[in-house]
């Protein structure tokens, strides 16, 4: 059996679930928590599996050359791996893309059918009906057209919406108007009735959604963030919500999680808060993917699809 160090900050119960999933997916691989490794095992390890690993955990493995991350997001570990010249592969799980696209579609349909307004009316026992436009008259802009963004954009198009997508480089997706570059972003923001954030958090995207970004959005458009909280300047978004520039925000991710009780998002009438549930990594689907990447590395000594430290994804 091949011993694989498991570096994480999970509960022991979740740790056991992941180990069981790996054992089922790859009986020839032994996933073992860092705390249970001998000094010799730490010294000889060349690959590892990461789940919110701490930098000093990486330091315990002096000969590490490649690591498989369990999450799609890598902003918490990519710099540490780059400093050690450790190749890092993020989790790309089709199940996660499907689950996240479900959340975005639900949020978009909820906004499309004006549920936030009806929720406010219910609190005052108000019986007022509102006309609903056809979905094809609504434009939804998806920022970030990686695997998850592509699946999400296609799902929104299947729901009948006009879908525009934006990415750093030009893409070509059936039934989606694809844009790129600064001019493309400005064009999308001015046209979209809803903007979905699916970008990675990097030096280039942190605080992307600031006062300038929000001022370019269509008056009263809605925002859906299922990517990373650091993409948004919270104060700027609250100001835009208070002024009516942004009609509603559906937020699943935040700079600090859990979201502090005193944060204005909790009580704002035009904000929907969910506790980072849009998509979670499922051990039963992710473990076989990680195991396949590990087998490929062991067989070829080549790292599968490593993250670019410069881009941050």
PDB file of N, CA and C in Angstrom, residues 141-203:
ATOM      1  N   UNK A 141     -25.769  37.685 -16.220  1.00  0.00           N
ATOM      2  CA  UNK A 141     -24.350  37.685 -16.527  1.00  0.00           C
ATOM      3  C   UNK A 141     -23.585  36.797 -15.573  1.00  0.00           C
ATOM      4  N   UNK A 142     -22.805  35.879 -16.096  1.00  0.00           N
ATOM      5  CA  UNK A 142     -22.001  34.959 -15.287  1.00  0.00           C
ATOM      6  C   UNK A 142     -20.535  35.362 -15.418  1.00  0.00           C
ATOM      7  N   UNK A 143     -19.926  35.782 -14.321  1.00  0.00           N
ATOM      8  CA  UNK A 143     -18.516  36.171 -14.333  1.00  0.00           C
ATOM      9  C   UNK A 143     -17.667  34.991 -13.886  1.00  0.00           C
ATOM     10  N   UNK A 144     -16.891  34.447 -14.820  1.00  0.00           N
ATOM     11  CA  UNK A 144     -16.097  33.251 -14.554  1.00  0.00           C
ATOM     12  C   UNK A 144     -16.669  32.086 -15.324  1.00  0.00           C
ATOM     13  N   UNK A 145     -15.951  31.638 -16.354  1.00  0.00           N
ATOM     14  CA  UNK A 145     -16.463  30.578 -17.233  1.00  0.00           C
ATOM     15  C   UNK A 145     -15.537  29.369 -17.232  1.00  0.00           C
ATOM     16  N   UNK A 146     -15.081  28.993 -16.023  1.00  0.00           N
ATOM     17  CA  UNK A 146     -14.391  27.723 -15.889  1.00  0.00           C
ATOM     18  C   UNK A 146     -15.409  26.601 -15.959  1.00  0.00           C
ATOM     19  N   UNK A 147     -15.058  25.422 -15.456  1.00  0.00           N
ATOM     20  CA  UNK A 147     -15.983  24.292 -15.549  1.00  0.00           C
ATOM     21  C   UNK A 147     -17.292  24.590 -14.839  1.00  0.00           C
ATOM     22  N   UNK A 148     -17.211  25.134 -13.608  1.00  0.00           N
ATOM     23  CA  UNK A 148     -18.426  25.415 -12.851  1.00  0.00           C
ATOM     24  C   UNK A 148     -19.229  26.525 -13.513  1.00  0.00           C
ATOM     25  N   UNK A 149     -18.549  27.587 -13.957  1.00  0.00           N
ATOM     26  CA  UNK A 149     -19.239  28.686 -14.607  1.00  0.00           C
ATOM     27  C   UNK A 149     -19.905  28.264 -15.900  1.00  0.00           C
ATOM     28  N   UNK A 150     -19.262  27.389 -16.652  1.00  0.00           N
ATOM     29  CA  UNK A 150     -19.836  26.911 -17.903  1.00  0.00           C
ATOM     30  C   UNK A 150     -21.101  26.098 -17.652  1.00  0.00           C
ATOM     31  N   UNK A 151     -21.040  25.178 -16.687  1.00  0.00           N
ATOM     32  CA  UNK A 151     -22.223  24.379 -16.344  1.00  0.00           C
ATOM     33  C   UNK A 151     -23.351  25.285 -15.870  1.00  0.00           C
ATOM     34  N   UNK A 152     -23.017  26.270 -15.040  1.00  0.00           N
ATOM     35  CA  UNK A 152     -24.032  27.182 -14.511  1.00  0.00           C
ATOM     36  C   UNK A 152     -24.662  28.013 -15.623  1.00  0.00           C
ATOM     37  N   UNK A 153     -23.841  28.546 -16.521  1.00  0.00           N
ATOM     38  CA  UNK A 153     -24.363  29.351 -17.623  1.00  0.00           C
ATOM     39  C   UNK A 153     -25.295  28.527 -18.508  1.00  0.00           C
ATOM     40  N   UNK A 154     -24.912  27.297 -18.795  1.00  0.00           N
ATOM     41  CA  UNK A 154     -25.758  26.432 -19.627  1.00  0.00           C
ATOM     42  C   UNK A 154     -27.090  26.130 -18.933  1.00  0.00           C
ATOM     43  N   UNK A 155     -27.040  25.899 -17.615  1.00  0.00           N
ATOM     44  CA  UNK A 155     -28.272  25.603 -16.873  1.00  0.00           C
ATOM     45  C   UNK A 155     -29.218  26.810 -16.881  1.00  0.00           C
ATOM     46  N   UNK A 156     -28.663  27.997 -16.712  1.00  0.00           N
ATOM     47  CA  UNK A 156     -29.487  29.213 -16.744  1.00  0.00           C
ATOM     48  C   UNK A 156     -30.110  29.390 -18.130  1.00  0.00           C
ATOM     49  N   UNK A 157     -29.344  29.094 -19.175  1.00  0.00           N
ATOM     50  CA  UNK A 157     -29.880  29.188 -20.526  1.00  0.00           C
ATOM     51  C   UNK A 157     -31.011  28.178 -20.732  1.00  0.00           C
ATOM     52  N   UNK A 158     -30.880  26.982 -20.148  1.00  0.00           N
ATOM     53  CA  UNK A 158     -31.934  25.969 -20.250  1.00  0.00           C
ATOM     54  C   UNK A 158     -33.211  26.418 -19.545  1.00  0.00           C
ATOM     55  N   UNK A 159     -33.063  27.295 -18.544  1.00  0.00           N
ATOM     56  CA  UNK A 159     -34.234  27.836 -17.846  1.00  0.00           C
ATOM     57  C   UNK A 159     -34.901  28.947 -18.643  1.00  0.00           C
ATOM     58  N   UNK A 160     -34.327  29.286 -19.787  1.00  0.00           N
ATOM     59  CA  UNK A 160     -34.959  30.256 -20.659  1.00  0.00           C
ATOM     60  C   UNK A 160     -34.392  31.653 -20.604  1.00  0.00           C
ATOM     61  N   UNK A 161     -33.430  31.897 -19.703  1.00  0.00           N
ATOM     62  CA  UNK A 161     -32.854  33.232 -19.584  1.00  0.00           C
ATOM     63  C   UNK A 161     -31.887  33.508 -20.738  1.00  0.00           C
ATOM     64  N   UNK A 162     -31.730  34.799 -21.049  1.00  0.00           N
ATOM     65  CA  UNK A 162     -30.645  35.205 -21.927  1.00  0.00           C
ATOM     66  C   UNK A 162     -29.389  35.253 -21.066  1.00  0.00           C
ATOM     67  N   UNK A 163     -28.382  34.535 -21.447  1.00  0.00           N
ATOM     68  CA  UNK A 163     -27.193  34.412 -20.603  1.00  0.00           C
ATOM     69  C   UNK A 163     -25.979  34.996 -21.313  1.00  0.00           C
ATOM     70  N   UNK A 164     -25.295  35.882 -20.593  1.00  0.00           N
ATOM     71  CA  UNK A 164     -24.020  36.416 -21.032  1.00  0.00           C
ATOM     72  C   UNK A 164     -22.961  35.924 -20.062  1.00  0.00           C
ATOM     73  N   UNK A 165     -21.796  35.617 -20.565  1.00  0.00           N
ATOM     74  CA  UNK A 165     -20.702  35.167 -19.711  1.00  0.00           C
ATOM     75  C   UNK A 165     -19.453  35.983 -19.959  1.00  0.00           C
ATOM     76  N   UNK A 166     -18.645  36.125 -18.919  1.00  0.00           N
ATOM     77  CA  UNK A 166     -17.391  36.873 -19.054  1.00  0.00           C
ATOM     78  C   UNK A 166     -16.267  36.046 -18.442  1.00  0.00           C
ATOM     79  N   UNK A 167     -15.119  36.071 -19.108  1.00  0.00           N
ATOM     80  CA  UNK A 167     -13.933  35.387 -18.610  1.00  0.00           C
ATOM     81  C   UNK A 167     -12.704  36.192 -19.000  1.00  0.00           C
ATOM     82  N   UNK A 168     -11.594  35.870 -18.361  1.00  0.00           N
ATOM     83  CA  UNK A 168     -10.340  36.580 -18.644  1.00  0.00           C
ATOM     84  C   UNK A 168      -9.932  36.395 -20.106  1.00  0.00           C
ATOM     85  N   UNK A 169     -10.132  35.205 -20.641  1.00  0.00           N
ATOM     86  CA  UNK A 169      -9.865  34.934 -22.053  1.00  0.00           C
ATOM     87  C   UNK A 169     -11.176  34.567 -22.742  1.00  0.00           C
ATOM     88  N   UNK A 170     -11.246  34.788 -24.028  1.00  0.00           N
ATOM     89  CA  UNK A 170     -12.488  34.576 -24.767  1.00  0.00           C
ATOM     90  C   UNK A 170     -12.894  33.102 -24.766  1.00  0.00           C
ATOM     91  N   UNK A 171     -14.175  32.848 -24.520  1.00  0.00           N
ATOM     92  CA  UNK A 171     -14.720  31.492 -24.523  1.00  0.00           C
ATOM     93  C   UNK A 171     -15.775  31.364 -25.617  1.00  0.00           C
ATOM     94  N   UNK A 172     -16.157  30.132 -25.895  1.00  0.00           N
ATOM     95  CA  UNK A 172     -17.205  29.853 -26.875  1.00  0.00           C
ATOM     96  C   UNK A 172     -18.114  28.788 -26.284  1.00  0.00           C
ATOM     97  N   UNK A 173     -19.315  29.204 -25.834  1.00  0.00           N
ATOM     98  CA  UNK A 173     -20.251  28.290 -25.184  1.00  0.00           C
ATOM     99  C   UNK A 173     -21.592  28.419 -25.892  1.00  0.00           C
ATOM    100  N   UNK A 174     -22.161  27.296 -26.285  1.00  0.00           N
ATOM    101  CA  UNK A 174     -23.442  27.303 -26.986  1.00  0.00           C
ATOM    102  C   UNK A 174     -24.512  27.981 -26.146  1.00  0.00           C
ATOM    103  N   UNK A 175     -25.301  28.838 -26.754  1.00  0.00           N
ATOM    104  CA  UNK A 175     -26.437  29.538 -26.130  1.00  0.00           C
ATOM    105  C   UNK A 175     -26.014  30.567 -25.089  1.00  0.00           C
ATOM    106  N   UNK A 176     -24.731  30.917 -25.066  1.00  0.00           N
ATOM    107  CA  UNK A 176     -24.228  31.921 -24.124  1.00  0.00           C
ATOM    108  C   UNK A 176     -23.434  32.962 -24.906  1.00  0.00           C
ATOM    109  N   UNK A 177     -23.742  34.232 -24.703  1.00  0.00           N
ATOM    110  CA  UNK A 177     -22.962  35.315 -25.306  1.00  0.00           C
ATOM    111  C   UNK A 177     -21.707  35.515 -24.465  1.00  0.00           C
ATOM    112  N   UNK A 178     -20.561  35.167 -25.016  1.00  0.00           N
ATOM    113  CA  UNK A 178     -19.311  35.183 -24.255  1.00  0.00           C
ATOM    114  C   UNK A 178     -18.512  36.451 -24.542  1.00  0.00           C
ATOM    115  N   UNK A 179     -18.047  37.095 -23.478  1.00  0.00           N
ATOM    116  CA  UNK A 179     -17.288  38.334 -23.567  1.00  0.00           C
ATOM    117  C   UNK A 179     -15.993  38.190 -22.781  1.00  0.00           C
ATOM    118  N   UNK A 180     -15.052  39.083 -23.041  1.00  0.00           N
ATOM    119  CA  UNK A 180     -13.800  39.102 -22.291  1.00  0.00           C
ATOM    120  C   UNK A 180     -13.266  40.528 -22.291  1.00  0.00           C
ATOM    121  N   UNK A 181     -12.233  40.762 -21.482  1.00  0.00           N
ATOM    122  CA  UNK A 181     -11.603  42.075 -21.444  1.00  0.00           C
ATOM    123  C   UNK A 181     -12.417  43.100 -20.673  1.00  0.00           C
ATOM    124  N   UNK A 182     -11.812  44.272 -20.425  1.00  0.00           N
ATOM    125  CA  UNK A 182     -12.462  45.332 -19.662  1.00  0.00           C
ATOM    126  C   UNK A 182     -13.726  45.819 -20.355  1.00  0.00           C
ATOM    127  N   UNK A 183     -13.650  46.007 -21.668  1.00  0.00           N
ATOM    128  CA  UNK A 183     -14.826  46.477 -22.399  1.00  0.00           C
ATOM    129  C   UNK A 183     -15.959  45.466 -22.323  1.00  0.00           C
ATOM    130  N   UNK A 184     -15.603  44.185 -22.392  1.00  0.00           N
ATOM    131  CA  UNK A 184     -16.619  43.146 -22.295  1.00  0.00           C
ATOM    132  C   UNK A 184     -17.293  43.129 -20.939  1.00  0.00           C
ATOM    133  N   UNK A 185     -16.504  43.338 -19.890  1.00  0.00           N
ATOM    134  CA  UNK A 185     -17.064  43.353 -18.544  1.00  0.00           C
ATOM    135  C   UNK A 185     -18.018  44.538 -18.370  1.00  0.00           C
ATOM    136  N   UNK A 186     -17.590  45.699 -18.826  1.00  0.00           N
ATOM    137  CA  UNK A 186     -18.440  46.887 -18.727  1.00  0.00           C
ATOM    138  C   UNK A 186     -19.747  46.694 -19.487  1.00  0.00           C
ATOM    139  N   UNK A 187     -19.651  46.095 -20.671  1.00  0.00           N
ATOM    140  CA  UNK A 187     -20.848  45.840 -21.478  1.00  0.00           C
ATOM    141  C   UNK A 187     -21.792  44.889 -20.758  1.00  0.00           C
ATOM    142  N   UNK A 188     -21.249  43.822 -20.178  1.00  0.00           N
ATOM    143  CA  UNK A 188     -22.085  42.867 -19.460  1.00  0.00           C
ATOM    144  C   UNK A 188     -22.775  43.520 -18.271  1.00  0.00           C
ATOM    145  N   UNK A 189     -22.017  44.280 -17.474  1.00  0.00           N
ATOM    146  CA  UNK A 189     -22.587  44.879 -16.273  1.00  0.00           C
ATOM    147  C   UNK A 189     -23.721  45.841 -16.599  1.00  0.00           C
ATOM    148  N   UNK A 190     -23.589  46.569 -17.689  1.00  0.00           N
ATOM    149  CA  UNK A 190     -24.613  47.552 -18.042  1.00  0.00           C
ATOM    150  C   UNK A 190     -25.879  46.898 -18.601  1.00  0.00           C
ATOM    151  N   UNK A 191     -25.772  45.621 -19.002  1.00  0.00           N
ATOM    152  CA  UNK A 191     -26.881  44.937 -19.673  1.00  0.00           C
ATOM    153  C   UNK A 191     -27.586  43.923 -18.779  1.00  0.00           C
ATOM    154  N   UNK A 192     -26.890  43.355 -17.815  1.00  0.00           N
ATOM    155  CA  UNK A 192     -27.416  42.218 -17.058  1.00  0.00           C
ATOM    156  C   UNK A 192     -28.394  42.641 -15.964  1.00  0.00           C
ATOM    157  N   UNK A 193     -29.482  41.891 -15.838  1.00  0.00           N
ATOM    158  CA  UNK A 193     -30.445  42.092 -14.747  1.00  0.00           C
ATOM    159  C   UNK A 193     -29.987  41.391 -13.479  1.00  0.00           C
ATOM    160  N   UNK A 194     -29.158  40.377 -13.633  1.00  0.00           N
ATOM    161  CA  UNK A 194     -28.539  39.679 -12.499  1.00  0.00           C
ATOM    162  C   UNK A 194     -27.092  39.386 -12.865  1.00  0.00           C
ATOM    163  N   UNK A 195     -26.213  39.507 -11.888  1.00  0.00           N
ATOM    164  CA  UNK A 195     -24.794  39.210 -12.092  1.00  0.00           C
ATOM    165  C   UNK A 195     -24.391  38.118 -11.113  1.00  0.00           C
ATOM    166  N   UNK A 196     -23.839  37.027 -11.641  1.00  0.00           N
ATOM    167  CA  UNK A 196     -23.414  35.891 -10.831  1.00  0.00           C
ATOM    168  C   UNK A 196     -21.889  35.885 -10.746  1.00  0.00           C
ATOM    169  N   UNK A 197     -21.357  35.844  -9.528  1.00  0.00           N
ATOM    170  CA  UNK A 197     -19.911  35.817  -9.328  1.00  0.00           C
ATOM    171  C   UNK A 197     -19.432  34.382  -9.180  1.00  0.00           C
ATOM    172  N   UNK A 198     -18.579  33.952 -10.123  1.00  0.00           N
ATOM    173  CA  UNK A 198     -17.988  32.614 -10.080  1.00  0.00           C
ATOM    174  C   UNK A 198     -16.492  32.694 -10.378  1.00  0.00           C
ATOM    175  N   UNK A 199     -15.874  33.800  -9.995  1.00  0.00           N
ATOM    176  CA  UNK A 199     -14.451  34.010 -10.230  1.00  0.00           C
ATOM    177  C   UNK A 199     -13.632  33.506  -9.048  1.00  0.00           C
ATOM    178  N   UNK A 200     -12.397  33.069  -9.287  1.00  0.00           N
ATOM    179  CA  UNK A 200     -11.513  32.727  -8.169  1.00  0.00           C
ATOM    180  C   UNK A 200     -11.066  33.989  -7.444  1.00  0.00           C
ATOM    181  N   UNK A 201     -10.675  33.847  -6.190  1.00  0.00           N
ATOM    182  CA  UNK A 201     -10.146  34.982  -5.431  1.00  0.00           C
ATOM    183  C   UNK A 201      -8.634  35.032  -5.634  1.00  0.00           C
ATOM    184  N   UNK A 202      -8.186  36.088  -6.312  1.00  0.00           N
ATOM    185  CA  UNK A 202      -6.761  36.295  -6.578  1.00  0.00           C
ATOM    186  C   UNK A 202      -6.431  37.747  -6.268  1.00  0.00           C
ATOM    187  N   UNK A 203      -5.167  38.102  -6.414  1.00  0.00           N
ATOM    188  CA  UNK A 203      -4.778  39.501  -6.224  1.00  0.00           C
ATOM    189  C   UNK A 203      -5.536  40.403  -7.202  1.00  0.00           C
TER     190      UNK A 203
END
